[in-house]
Short mmCIF file of C-alpha atoms in Angstrom, two decimals:
data_model
loop_
_atom_site.label_atom_id
_atom_site.label_comp_id
_atom_site.label_asym_id
_atom_site.label_seq_id
_atom_site.Cartn_x
_atom_site.Cartn_y
_atom_site.Cartn_z
CA UNK A 16 0.00 0.00 0.00
CA UNK A 17 1.29 3.46 -0.88
CA UNK A 18 1.85 5.43 2.37
CA UNK A 19 0.03 8.71 2.87
CA UNK A 20 0.92 11.84 4.78
CA UNK A 21 -2.43 13.51 5.29
CA UNK A 22 -2.51 17.29 5.66
CA UNK A 23 -6.16 17.40 6.63
CA UNK A 24 -7.92 16.47 9.86
CA UNK A 25 -5.51 14.91 12.35
CA UNK A 26 -7.20 13.25 15.36
CA UNK A 27 -10.92 14.14 15.07
CA UNK A 28 -12.01 17.08 17.25
CA UNK A 29 -13.91 16.48 20.48
CA UNK A 30 -17.44 15.37 19.57
CA UNK A 31 -18.83 15.00 23.06
CA UNK A 32 -20.29 18.51 23.34
CA UNK A 33 -23.66 19.51 22.01
CA UNK A 34 -26.83 17.64 21.23
CA UNK A 35 -27.11 15.20 18.33
CA UNK A 36 -29.61 15.29 15.50
CA UNK A 37 -33.27 14.65 16.19
CA UNK A 38 -33.77 11.12 17.44
CA UNK A 39 -30.03 10.41 17.68
CA UNK A 40 -28.43 8.32 20.41
CA UNK A 41 -25.76 9.63 22.77
CA UNK A 42 -22.94 11.39 20.91
CA UNK A 43 -19.94 9.28 20.01
CA UNK A 44 -16.29 10.32 20.52
CA UNK A 45 -15.27 10.05 16.85
CA UNK A 46 -16.73 9.31 13.46
CA UNK A 47 -16.09 5.68 12.44
CA UNK A 48 -15.01 4.86 8.90
CA UNK A 49 -17.92 4.24 6.58
CA UNK A 50 -18.11 0.55 5.58
CA UNK A 51 -17.58 0.05 1.86
CA UNK A 52 -20.92 -1.70 1.51
CA UNK A 53 -22.90 1.25 2.86
CA UNK A 54 -20.84 4.25 1.80
CA UNK A 55 -22.64 6.78 -0.32
CA UNK A 56 -20.84 7.44 -3.63
CA UNK A 57 -18.50 10.39 -3.45
CA UNK A 58 -20.58 13.53 -3.97
CA UNK A 59 -20.04 15.68 -7.00
CA UNK A 60 -18.45 19.07 -6.59
CA UNK A 61 -20.73 21.83 -5.45
CA UNK A 62 -19.36 24.11 -8.09
CA UNK A 63 -20.48 21.84 -10.93
CA UNK A 64 -23.94 21.23 -9.47
CA UNK A 65 -24.58 24.84 -8.58
CA UNK A 66 -26.76 23.90 -5.60
CA UNK A 67 -26.14 27.08 -3.64
CA UNK A 68 -25.80 30.60 -4.94
CA UNK A 69 -24.03 31.86 -1.84
CA UNK A 70 -20.24 31.63 -1.56
CA UNK A 71 -19.19 28.65 0.58
CA UNK A 72 -16.55 29.48 3.15
CA UNK A 73 -16.56 26.34 5.31
CA UNK A 74 -15.46 22.87 4.26
CA UNK A 75 -18.18 21.25 6.34
CA UNK A 76 -20.88 23.30 4.62
CA UNK A 77 -19.50 22.44 1.21
CA UNK A 78 -19.51 18.76 2.11
CA UNK A 79 -23.09 19.01 3.40
CA UNK A 80 -24.25 20.61 0.16
CA UNK A 81 -22.40 18.05 -1.98
CA UNK A 82 -23.75 15.16 0.11
CA UNK A 83 -27.35 16.34 -0.30
CA UNK A 84 -26.87 16.69 -4.06
CA UNK A 85 -25.30 13.23 -4.34
CA UNK A 86 -28.11 11.61 -2.31
CA UNK A 87 -30.72 13.37 -4.44
CA UNK A 88 -29.06 12.14 -7.62
CA UNK A 89 -28.87 8.57 -6.32
CA UNK A 90 -32.51 8.56 -5.17
CA UNK A 91 -33.74 9.81 -8.55
CA UNK A 92 -31.64 7.27 -10.40
CA UNK A 93 -33.06 4.45 -8.27
CA UNK A 94 -36.72 5.45 -7.96
CA UNK A 95 -37.31 7.69 -10.97
CA UNK A 96 -38.86 10.39 -8.79
CA UNK A 97 -37.73 13.02 -6.35
CA UNK A 98 -37.72 12.16 -2.63
CA UNK A 99 -39.71 14.05 -0.04
CA UNK A 100 -37.84 16.42 2.22
CA UNK A 101 -37.98 13.85 5.04
CA UNK A 102 -36.63 11.06 2.82
CA UNK A 103 -33.75 13.16 1.51
CA UNK A 104 -32.93 14.53 4.95
CA UNK A 105 -32.78 11.04 6.53
CA UNK A 106 -30.35 9.73 3.93
CA UNK A 107 -28.18 12.84 3.63
CA UNK A 108 -27.93 13.50 7.37
CA UNK A 109 -26.88 9.90 8.08
CA UNK A 110 -24.02 10.22 5.56
CA UNK A 111 -22.98 13.69 6.72
CA UNK A 112 -23.11 12.82 10.43
CA UNK A 113 -20.84 9.80 9.90
CA UNK A 114 -18.15 11.86 8.20
CA UNK A 115 -18.15 15.38 9.66
CA UNK A 116 -17.54 17.01 13.03
CA UNK A 117 -20.50 19.40 13.22
CA UNK A 118 -20.54 19.91 17.00
CA UNK A 119 -17.28 21.82 17.43
CA UNK A 120 -18.60 24.97 15.70
CA UNK A 121 -22.19 26.15 15.32
CA UNK A 122 -24.05 26.50 12.06
CA UNK A 123 -23.42 23.11 10.47
CA UNK A 124 -25.87 20.85 12.31
CA UNK A 125 -29.20 19.11 11.65
CA UNK A 126 -31.22 22.34 11.42
CA UNK A 127 -28.97 23.69 8.67
CA UNK A 128 -29.06 20.33 6.91
CA UNK A 129 -32.87 20.41 6.91
CA UNK A 130 -32.85 23.95 5.44
CA UNK A 131 -30.41 22.98 2.69
CA UNK A 132 -32.48 19.88 1.86
CA UNK A 133 -35.61 22.00 1.37
CA UNK A 134 -33.65 24.59 -0.63
CA UNK A 135 -32.12 21.91 -2.87
CA UNK A 136 -35.47 20.23 -3.53
CA UNK A 137 -37.06 23.57 -4.37
CA UNK A 138 -34.35 24.31 -6.93
CA UNK A 139 -34.63 20.81 -8.35
CA UNK A 140 -38.38 21.12 -8.96
CA UNK A 141 -37.72 24.48 -10.62
CA UNK A 142 -35.20 22.78 -12.96
CA UNK A 143 -32.36 24.99 -11.74
CA UNK A 144 -29.73 22.37 -10.81
CA UNK A 145 -27.34 21.57 -13.64
CA UNK A 146 -26.98 17.84 -14.30
CA UNK A 147 -30.25 16.91 -12.55
CA UNK A 148 -33.44 16.77 -14.58
CA UNK A 149 -36.78 17.84 -13.22
CA UNK A 150 -39.18 15.21 -11.88
CA UNK A 151 -41.15 14.73 -15.09
CA UNK A 152 -37.99 14.00 -17.09
CA UNK A 153 -36.62 11.78 -14.31
CA UNK A 154 -39.77 9.63 -14.30
CA UNK A 155 -39.68 9.25 -18.10
CA UNK A 156 -36.00 8.28 -17.99
CA UNK A 157 -36.61 5.79 -15.19
CA UNK A 158 -39.48 4.15 -17.09
CA UNK A 159 -37.38 3.96 -20.25
CA UNK A 160 -34.62 2.16 -18.37
CA UNK A 161 -37.10 -0.31 -16.90
CA UNK A 162 -38.55 -1.02 -20.35
CA UNK A 163 -35.06 -1.45 -21.78
CA UNK A 164 -34.11 -3.93 -19.05
CA UNK A 165 -37.26 -5.96 -19.83
CA UNK A 166 -36.45 -6.27 -23.55
CA UNK A 167 -35.22 -9.74 -24.59
CA UNK A 168 -31.55 -9.83 -25.43
CA UNK A 169 -30.99 -10.17 -29.19
CA UNK A 170 -29.54 -13.48 -30.23
CA UNK A 171 -26.13 -13.45 -31.87
CA UNK A 172 -25.68 -15.12 -35.26
CA UNK A 173 -22.41 -16.56 -34.03
CA UNK A 174 -23.89 -17.90 -30.79
CA UNK A 175 -27.38 -18.97 -31.70
CA UNK A 176 -29.56 -21.69 -30.25
CA UNK A 177 -28.09 -25.17 -30.16
CA UNK A 178 -24.48 -24.00 -30.50
CA UNK A 179 -21.92 -26.36 -29.09
CA UNK A 180 -20.31 -23.80 -26.80
CA UNK A 181 -23.33 -23.85 -24.51
CA UNK A 182 -24.25 -20.16 -24.93
CA UNK A 183 -27.65 -20.85 -26.45
CA UNK A 184 -30.66 -18.96 -25.18
CA UNK A 185 -28.57 -16.40 -23.32
CA UNK A 186 -27.72 -18.82 -20.49
CA UNK A 187 -24.48 -19.06 -18.58
CA UNK A 188 -23.73 -22.70 -19.22
CA UNK A 189 -20.46 -23.45 -20.96
CA UNK A 190 -18.72 -20.24 -19.81
CA UNK A 191 -19.55 -16.72 -18.62
CA UNK A 192 -20.89 -14.17 -21.10
CA UNK A 193 -19.76 -10.58 -21.17
CA UNK A 194 -22.22 -8.21 -19.48
CA UNK A 195 -24.22 -6.15 -21.95
CA UNK A 196 -22.88 -2.73 -22.82
CA UNK A 197 -24.79 0.36 -21.61
CA UNK A 198 -27.25 1.87 -24.07
CA UNK A 199 -28.53 5.45 -24.34
CA UNK A 200 -31.92 5.72 -26.06
CA UNK A 201 -33.10 8.72 -28.04
CA UNK A 202 -35.72 9.76 -25.48
CA UNK A 203 -32.95 10.00 -22.85
CA UNK A 204 -30.67 12.20 -24.92
CA UNK A 205 -30.25 15.75 -23.62
CA UNK A 206 -27.72 18.45 -24.39
CA UNK A 207 -24.31 17.65 -22.92
CA UNK A 208 -22.96 19.74 -20.06
CA UNK A 209 -19.95 21.89 -20.90
CA UNK A 210 -16.56 20.80 -19.60
CA UNK A 211 -16.49 20.77 -15.80
CA UNK A 212 -13.51 23.01 -15.10
CA UNK A 213 -12.76 22.86 -11.39
CA UNK A 214 -10.10 25.51 -12.01
CA UNK A 215 -11.99 27.95 -14.22
CA UNK A 216 -10.78 27.88 -17.80
CA UNK A 217 -7.69 25.81 -16.94
CA UNK A 218 -8.26 22.27 -15.61
CA UNK A 219 -11.19 19.90 -16.15
CA UNK A 220 -12.45 17.26 -13.75
CA UNK A 221 -11.08 13.79 -14.47
CA UNK A 222 -8.67 15.11 -17.11
CA UNK A 223 -4.90 14.91 -17.48
CA UNK A 224 -2.35 17.71 -17.65
CA UNK A 225 1.40 17.93 -18.18
CA UNK A 226 3.36 20.87 -16.76
CA UNK A 227 6.80 20.84 -18.35
CA UNK A 228 9.87 22.99 -18.51
CA UNK A 229 13.63 23.09 -18.17
CA UNK A 230 15.39 22.51 -14.86
CA UNK A 231 15.29 25.30 -12.27
CA UNK A 232 12.42 27.29 -13.78
CA UNK A 233 10.12 26.68 -10.78
CA UNK A 234 7.86 23.91 -12.14
CA UNK A 235 7.20 22.27 -8.78
CA UNK A 236 6.56 25.60 -7.03
CA UNK A 237 4.13 26.61 -9.78
CA UNK A 238 2.15 23.35 -9.66
CA UNK A 239 2.17 23.24 -5.84
CA UNK A 240 0.78 26.79 -5.77
CA UNK A 241 -2.13 25.67 -7.94
CA UNK A 242 -2.66 22.52 -5.84
CA UNK A 243 -2.83 24.52 -2.60
CA UNK A 244 -5.44 26.84 -4.10
CA UNK A 245 -7.53 23.79 -5.02
CA UNK A 246 -7.20 22.30 -1.54
CA UNK A 247 -8.30 25.57 0.09
CA UNK A 248 -10.87 26.46 -2.58
CA UNK A 249 -9.26 29.86 -3.06
CA UNK A 250 -9.48 31.74 -6.39
CA UNK A 251 -6.41 31.14 -8.54
CA UNK A 252 -5.20 34.19 -10.47
CA UNK A 253 -8.73 35.53 -10.78
CA UNK A 254 -10.17 32.13 -11.74
CA UNK A 255 -12.89 30.47 -9.67
CA UNK A 256 -11.84 27.21 -8.00
CA UNK A 257 -14.04 24.33 -6.82
CA UNK A 258 -12.50 23.11 -3.57
CA UNK A 259 -11.48 19.47 -3.43
CA UNK A 260 -8.99 17.05 -1.95
CA UNK A 261 -5.44 17.00 -3.32
CA UNK A 262 -2.99 14.07 -3.34
CA UNK A 263 0.59 15.14 -4.08
CA UNK A 264 2.98 12.32 -5.05
CA UNK A 265 6.43 13.66 -4.16
CA UNK A 266 8.59 11.14 -6.01
CA UNK A 267 11.77 13.23 -5.72
CA UNK A 268 11.86 13.44 -1.92
CA UNK A 269 9.36 14.24 0.82
CA UNK A 270 11.61 16.65 2.77
CA UNK A 271 11.47 19.20 -0.02
CA UNK A 272 7.70 19.07 -0.34
CA UNK A 273 7.27 19.46 3.43
CA UNK A 274 9.30 22.68 3.36
CA UNK A 275 7.49 23.97 0.29
CA UNK A 276 4.05 23.36 1.79
CA UNK A 277 5.15 24.99 5.05
CA UNK A 278 6.51 28.00 3.16
CA UNK A 279 3.31 28.36 1.15
CA UNK A 280 1.11 28.29 4.24
CA UNK A 281 3.31 30.82 6.01
CA UNK A 282 3.35 33.19 3.04
CA UNK A 283 -0.43 32.96 2.52
CA UNK A 284 -1.29 33.30 6.21
CA UNK A 285 -3.06 29.96 6.52
CA UNK A 286 -4.43 29.85 10.07
CA UNK A 287 -3.72 26.82 12.32
CA UNK A 288 -7.42 25.88 12.31
CA UNK A 289 -7.43 25.88 8.51
CA UNK A 290 -4.24 23.84 8.42
CA UNK A 291 -5.92 21.13 10.48
CA UNK A 292 -8.75 20.86 7.96
CA UNK A 293 -6.60 21.31 4.85
CA UNK A 294 -7.59 18.49 2.45
CA UNK A 295 -4.05 17.68 1.30
CA UNK A 296 -2.33 14.30 1.42
CA UNK A 297 1.26 13.61 0.37
CA UNK A 298 2.51 10.28 -0.99
CA UNK A 299 6.15 10.22 0.19
CA UNK A 300 7.35 7.15 -1.72
CA UNK A 301 8.39 5.98 -5.18
CA UNK A 302 5.68 4.87 -7.62
CA UNK A 303 6.17 2.86 -10.80
CA UNK A 304 3.33 3.76 -13.16
CA UNK A 305 4.39 0.94 -15.48
CA UNK A 306 3.54 -1.61 -12.77
CA UNK A 307 -0.20 -2.13 -13.25
CA UNK A 308 -0.23 -5.18 -10.98
CA UNK A 309 1.07 -3.53 -7.81
CA UNK A 310 1.97 0.17 -7.80
CA UNK A 311 -0.93 1.51 -9.88
CA UNK A 312 -3.62 -0.31 -7.81
CA UNK A 313 -1.78 0.84 -4.67
CA UNK A 314 -1.95 4.45 -5.84
CA UNK A 315 -5.67 4.10 -6.59
CA UNK A 316 -6.24 2.68 -3.12
CA UNK A 317 -4.22 5.50 -1.52
CA UNK A 318 -6.30 8.13 -3.34
CA UNK A 319 -9.53 6.50 -2.15
CA UNK A 320 -8.20 6.30 1.43
CA UNK A 321 -7.25 9.98 1.25
CA UNK A 322 -10.74 10.91 0.05
CA UNK A 323 -12.28 9.08 2.99
CA UNK A 324 -9.88 10.54 5.56
CA UNK A 325 -10.15 14.07 4.16
CA UNK A 326 -13.94 13.90 4.06
CA UNK A 327 -14.27 15.06 0.44
CA UNK A 328 -13.58 13.76 -3.07
CA UNK A 329 -10.04 14.12 -4.40
CA UNK A 330 -10.11 16.54 -7.34
CA UNK A 331 -6.39 16.73 -8.15
CA UNK A 332 -3.56 14.18 -8.08
CA UNK A 333 -0.07 15.51 -8.83
CA UNK A 334 2.79 13.20 -9.83
CA UNK A 335 6.14 14.95 -9.49
CA UNK A 336 7.90 13.94 -11.74
CA UNK A 337 6.84 11.90 -14.78
CA UNK A 338 10.40 10.66 -15.24
CA UNK A 339 10.44 9.17 -11.74
CA UNK A 340 7.02 7.62 -12.32
CA UNK A 341 8.41 5.77 -15.36
CA UNK A 342 10.89 4.10 -12.99
CA UNK A 343 13.60 3.61 -15.60
CA UNK A 344 11.26 3.26 -18.58
CA UNK A 345 12.12 4.84 -21.91
CA UNK A 346 10.35 8.18 -22.39
CA UNK A 347 10.86 7.96 -26.15
CA UNK A 348 9.45 4.46 -26.45
CA UNK A 349 5.85 4.22 -27.70
CA UNK A 350 5.47 1.03 -25.63
CA UNK A 351 6.54 2.61 -22.32
CA UNK A 352 4.79 5.93 -22.92
CA UNK A 353 1.67 4.09 -24.07
CA UNK A 354 1.76 2.02 -20.88
CA UNK A 355 2.06 5.19 -18.80
CA UNK A 356 -0.95 6.71 -20.56
CA UNK A 357 -3.02 3.55 -19.96
CA UNK A 358 -2.03 3.51 -16.28
CA UNK A 359 -3.00 7.18 -16.02
CA UNK A 360 -6.40 6.35 -17.50
CA UNK A 361 -6.84 3.60 -14.89
CA UNK A 362 -6.21 6.06 -12.06
CA UNK A 363 -8.51 8.74 -13.50
CA UNK A 364 -11.34 6.33 -14.22
CA UNK A 365 -11.12 4.66 -10.80
CA UNK A 366 -10.93 7.88 -8.79
CA UNK A 367 -12.50 10.59 -10.96
CA UNK A 368 -9.60 12.92 -10.16
CA UNK A 369 -7.60 15.12 -12.50
CA UNK A 370 -4.07 13.74 -12.92
CA UNK A 371 -1.30 16.31 -13.35
CA UNK A 372 2.30 15.41 -14.23
CA UNK A 373 5.33 17.60 -13.58
CA UNK A 374 7.69 16.92 -16.48
CA UNK A 375 10.89 18.11 -18.14
CA UNK A 376 11.43 19.61 -21.57
CA UNK A 377 13.92 18.07 -23.95
CA UNK A 378 17.35 19.34 -24.92
CA UNK A 379 15.67 21.58 -27.46
CA UNK A 380 13.04 23.34 -25.35
CA UNK A 381 11.32 24.62 -28.49
CA UNK A 382 10.26 21.04 -29.19
CA UNK A 383 8.16 20.81 -26.05
CA UNK A 384 7.96 18.15 -23.35
CA UNK A 385 10.43 15.31 -23.39
CA UNK A 386 9.40 11.91 -24.70
CA UNK A 387 7.17 10.27 -27.26
CA UNK A 388 4.35 12.22 -28.90
CA UNK A 389 1.80 9.78 -27.42
CA UNK A 390 1.96 11.78 -24.19
CA UNK A 391 0.82 15.01 -25.81
CA UNK A 392 -1.86 13.21 -27.80
CA UNK A 393 -3.37 11.84 -24.57
CA UNK A 394 -3.08 15.11 -22.62
CA UNK A 395 -6.08 17.37 -22.07
CA UNK A 396 -4.05 20.37 -20.89
CA UNK A 397 -0.38 21.05 -21.61
CA UNK A 398 1.44 23.89 -19.89
CA UNK A 399 4.96 25.10 -20.69
CA UNK A 400 6.97 26.81 -17.94
CA UNK A 401 10.06 28.72 -19.05
CA UNK A 402 12.39 31.45 -17.87
CA UNK A 403 14.53 33.65 -20.05
CA UNK A 404 18.25 33.93 -19.45
CA UNK A 405 18.94 36.47 -16.71
CA UNK A 406 15.25 36.86 -15.85
CA UNK A 407 13.72 36.34 -12.42
CA UNK A 408 10.20 35.83 -13.81
CA UNK A 409 8.98 32.52 -15.24
CA UNK A 410 6.43 32.35 -18.03
CA UNK A 411 3.45 29.96 -17.74
CA UNK A 412 2.00 29.33 -21.18
CA UNK A 413 -0.87 26.93 -21.95
CA UNK A 414 0.10 25.22 -25.21
CA UNK A 415 -2.84 22.82 -25.53
CA UNK A 416 -6.45 22.60 -24.35
CA UNK A 417 -8.71 19.79 -25.50
CA UNK A 418 -12.02 21.10 -24.11
CA UNK A 419 -11.31 24.66 -23.02
CA UNK A 420 -10.06 27.84 -24.62
CA UNK A 421 -6.36 28.62 -24.32
CA UNK A 422 -6.14 31.55 -21.92
CA UNK A 423 -3.64 34.33 -21.44
CA UNK A 424 -0.04 33.69 -20.43
CA UNK A 425 0.83 33.99 -16.74
CA UNK A 426 3.99 34.88 -14.87
CA UNK A 427 5.48 34.15 -11.46
CA UNK A 428 8.65 34.68 -9.54
CA UNK A 429 10.07 32.75 -6.60
CA UNK A 430 10.14 34.44 -3.20
CA UNK A 431 12.33 33.03 -0.43
CA UNK A 432 10.52 32.23 2.85
CA UNK A 433 12.34 31.90 6.18
CA UNK A 434 11.32 28.71 8.00
CA UNK A 435 13.63 29.04 11.02
CA UNK A 436 16.84 27.09 11.54
CA UNK A 437 17.88 23.49 10.93
CA UNK A 438 19.40 21.12 13.48
CA UNK A 439 22.79 22.75 12.98
CA UNK A 440 21.41 26.21 13.68
CA UNK A 441 21.68 27.36 10.08
CA UNK A 442 18.84 29.18 8.27
CA UNK A 443 16.13 26.93 6.84
CA UNK A 444 14.34 28.38 3.83
CA UNK A 445 12.12 27.45 0.92
CA UNK A 446 10.34 29.32 -1.86
CA UNK A 447 6.83 30.11 -3.00
CA UNK A 448 5.56 31.13 -6.42
CA UNK A 449 4.14 34.64 -6.32
CA UNK A 450 2.26 36.44 -9.10
CA UNK A 451 4.28 38.54 -11.52
CA UNK A 452 3.55 40.09 -14.89
CA UNK A 453 4.02 37.56 -17.67
CA UNK A 454 7.29 38.16 -19.51
CA UNK A 455 7.39 38.41 -23.28
CA UNK A 456 7.04 35.07 -25.02
CA UNK A 457 10.25 33.62 -26.48
CA UNK A 458 10.92 34.03 -30.18
CA UNK A 459 8.89 31.91 -32.56
CA UNK A 460 10.28 28.61 -33.73
CA UNK A 461 12.40 28.65 -36.88
CA UNK A 462 10.56 28.35 -40.16
CA UNK A 463 10.12 24.91 -41.69
CA UNK A 464 12.31 23.72 -44.49
CA UNK A 465 10.75 23.45 -47.93
CA UNK A 466 10.36 19.68 -47.60
CA UNK A 467 8.85 19.93 -44.10
CA UNK A 468 6.41 22.60 -45.28
CA UNK A 469 5.35 20.35 -48.18
CA UNK A 470 4.93 17.42 -45.79
CA UNK A 471 2.72 19.51 -43.51
CA UNK A 472 0.61 20.67 -46.46
CA UNK A 473 0.34 17.07 -47.66
CA UNK A 474 -0.87 15.90 -44.23
CA UNK A 475 -3.44 18.69 -44.05
CA UNK A 476 -4.62 17.85 -47.55
CA UNK A 477 -4.97 14.10 -47.10
CA UNK A 478 -6.72 14.59 -43.73
CA UNK A 479 -9.24 16.91 -45.39
CA UNK A 480 -9.92 14.31 -48.08
CA UNK A 481 -9.97 11.04 -46.14
CA UNK A 482 -9.37 11.69 -42.44
CA UNK A 483 -11.40 9.52 -40.04
CA UNK A 484 -11.70 9.18 -36.28
CA UNK A 485 -10.74 5.85 -34.76
CA UNK A 486 -11.09 4.16 -31.38
CA UNK A 487 -7.67 2.72 -30.63
CA UNK A 488 -5.16 2.74 -27.81
CA UNK A 489 -2.49 5.45 -28.04
CA UNK A 490 -4.39 7.33 -30.75
CA UNK A 491 -6.48 10.44 -29.92
CA UNK A 492 -10.17 9.72 -30.44
CA UNK A 493 -11.24 13.27 -31.22
CA UNK A 494 -8.97 14.14 -34.18
CA UNK A 495 -9.04 12.90 -37.77
CA UNK A 496 -6.47 10.20 -38.55
CA UNK A 497 -4.90 9.01 -41.83
CA UNK A 498 -2.39 6.32 -42.68
CA UNK A 499 1.28 7.23 -42.99
CA UNK A 500 1.26 5.64 -46.42
CA UNK A 501 -1.54 7.93 -47.64
CA UNK A 502 0.39 10.88 -46.25
CA UNK A 503 3.57 9.70 -48.01
CA UNK A 504 1.89 9.38 -51.39
CA UNK A 505 0.33 12.84 -51.03
CA UNK A 506 3.74 14.31 -50.16
CA UNK A 507 5.29 12.62 -53.19
CA UNK A 508 2.51 14.01 -55.38
CA UNK A 509 3.14 17.53 -54.05
CA UNK A 510 6.83 17.30 -55.02
CA UNK A 511 8.63 16.77 -51.72
CA UNK A 512 11.63 15.69 -53.82
CA UNK A 513 12.50 15.65 -57.52
CA UNK A 514 14.93 12.77 -57.14
CA UNK A 515 14.45 9.03 -57.49
CA UNK A 516 12.37 6.82 -55.19
CA UNK A 517 15.15 6.59 -52.57
CA UNK A 518 15.58 10.39 -52.52
CA UNK A 519 11.83 10.89 -52.03
CA UNK A 520 11.81 8.36 -49.21
CA UNK A 521 14.67 10.10 -47.37
CA UNK A 522 13.14 13.55 -47.89
CA UNK A 523 9.83 12.36 -46.46
CA UNK A 524 11.55 10.78 -43.45
CA UNK A 525 13.55 13.93 -42.66
CA UNK A 526 10.48 16.15 -43.10
CA UNK A 527 8.25 14.03 -40.85
CA UNK A 528 10.88 13.88 -38.13
CA UNK A 529 11.02 17.68 -38.19
CA UNK A 530 7.22 17.92 -37.88
CA UNK A 531 7.21 15.40 -35.04
CA UNK A 532 10.00 17.25 -33.24
CA UNK A 533 8.19 20.58 -33.57
CA UNK A 534 4.96 18.96 -32.33
CA UNK A 535 3.14 19.85 -35.53
CA UNK A 536 2.26 16.24 -36.29
CA UNK A 537 2.33 12.90 -34.50
CA UNK A 538 2.13 9.25 -35.44
CA UNK A 539 1.70 5.82 -33.94
CA UNK A 540 2.53 2.70 -35.92
CA UNK A 541 0.90 3.17 -39.37
CA UNK A 542 -1.33 6.14 -38.37
CA UNK A 543 -0.65 9.90 -38.39
CA UNK A 544 -2.47 13.08 -37.36
CA UNK A 545 -1.98 16.80 -36.80
CA UNK A 546 -1.33 18.00 -33.25
#
């Protein structure tokens, strides 16, 4: 099991004072862990559901609101109708009371829970909660699902009645059958919600980001600054932030991350009471993301444990650095990078958290993050961090967004924070990233050679004529794809070389390598696409 250093609630506060909820037994000293069989699914973020219009300034209130919304969603999905206020209160209060210390401070008890239940139900019936349909639509959807489940399963031509493999009639004899795939019928189709950006305009829930740059440009300080804003639910550079748990995997040493977190809290005046409730957990050990039998499941388990201990869903998981997470794997290998991407998908799908990697740029920083182009193809958000020679300000530039608009560049500088003295009596310091005006962007990349420009035009042309989207590992599902051979023939037709067949072949190879290096195009096996 991956060890955790939890920065949230330490021993639970005294719960002996104050009266319990209506009808409750004598108060207990601490909240027991919720058994897996009875635990309510992790509530969705309050920001995405929009349950309350007022600004939330207390983690317990935010958890209460999210719990009520999650219980309402589950009840509707099960019964096809909205619960009464009493029904929703009974379920939501039981979940909230198990997880949260509401007695230590006033204003977060059963009376407030009852008020929020009534408020949430009123907004639901008015159709004002995003992601939750009104009662009429919920009933229709529920009835459609019941009718669908009652339909006889269609027989397969390959596995019809009387077949020797024993799968006739839909039975289980002769070997287990794969469970049917989920189906969405036309009467259930509604407009899709926009991307759920828990950091407004920057990061989406359940996505993946790569924050890369050269050594000593402040990558870790920049990403930690963002992570701390998420944990505290504080606005980040004028962007709204939905508060959530953070798991920070410090693969390059836990001592450094301890000092950096301490420096950040000192600089931002985080009060001791807020530090106790800070939903931050640190994984202070090595992780091999290529080990899907041991380390990846252990990381998933650690994230789930952190969510339970912190009392809120984990929104952001940071792995610092990607190179350490490869544990000796080859960054330029499509096999190793493809395995890392698949492991990342496993973590995101199991935990619903956004996975952010801290990564290095290559020898030629103009060519972007180090490693195979599969990484960029799988990334939702890519951020380049750079610092000009002789400058004290680092530039933060978003270079890719899959679902959001690319925003303005940002800047930061590192400020030294005094943390006291070490065991030898010498000054102990660390740094924090503080806002600075974004410096001018570096000069544009050199122009393409004639052959590379022809190759790019050829790829654009053949994609326009025959590009298709495919569902395949290591290939982006949302961009048009063509075969490398079709691209080659188009490049030959456009005159990439006037020489013989061997000269054309070499010219195409050199041109494509240039496009791959400049992150203009990418390929995997026999397929190619534009970045």
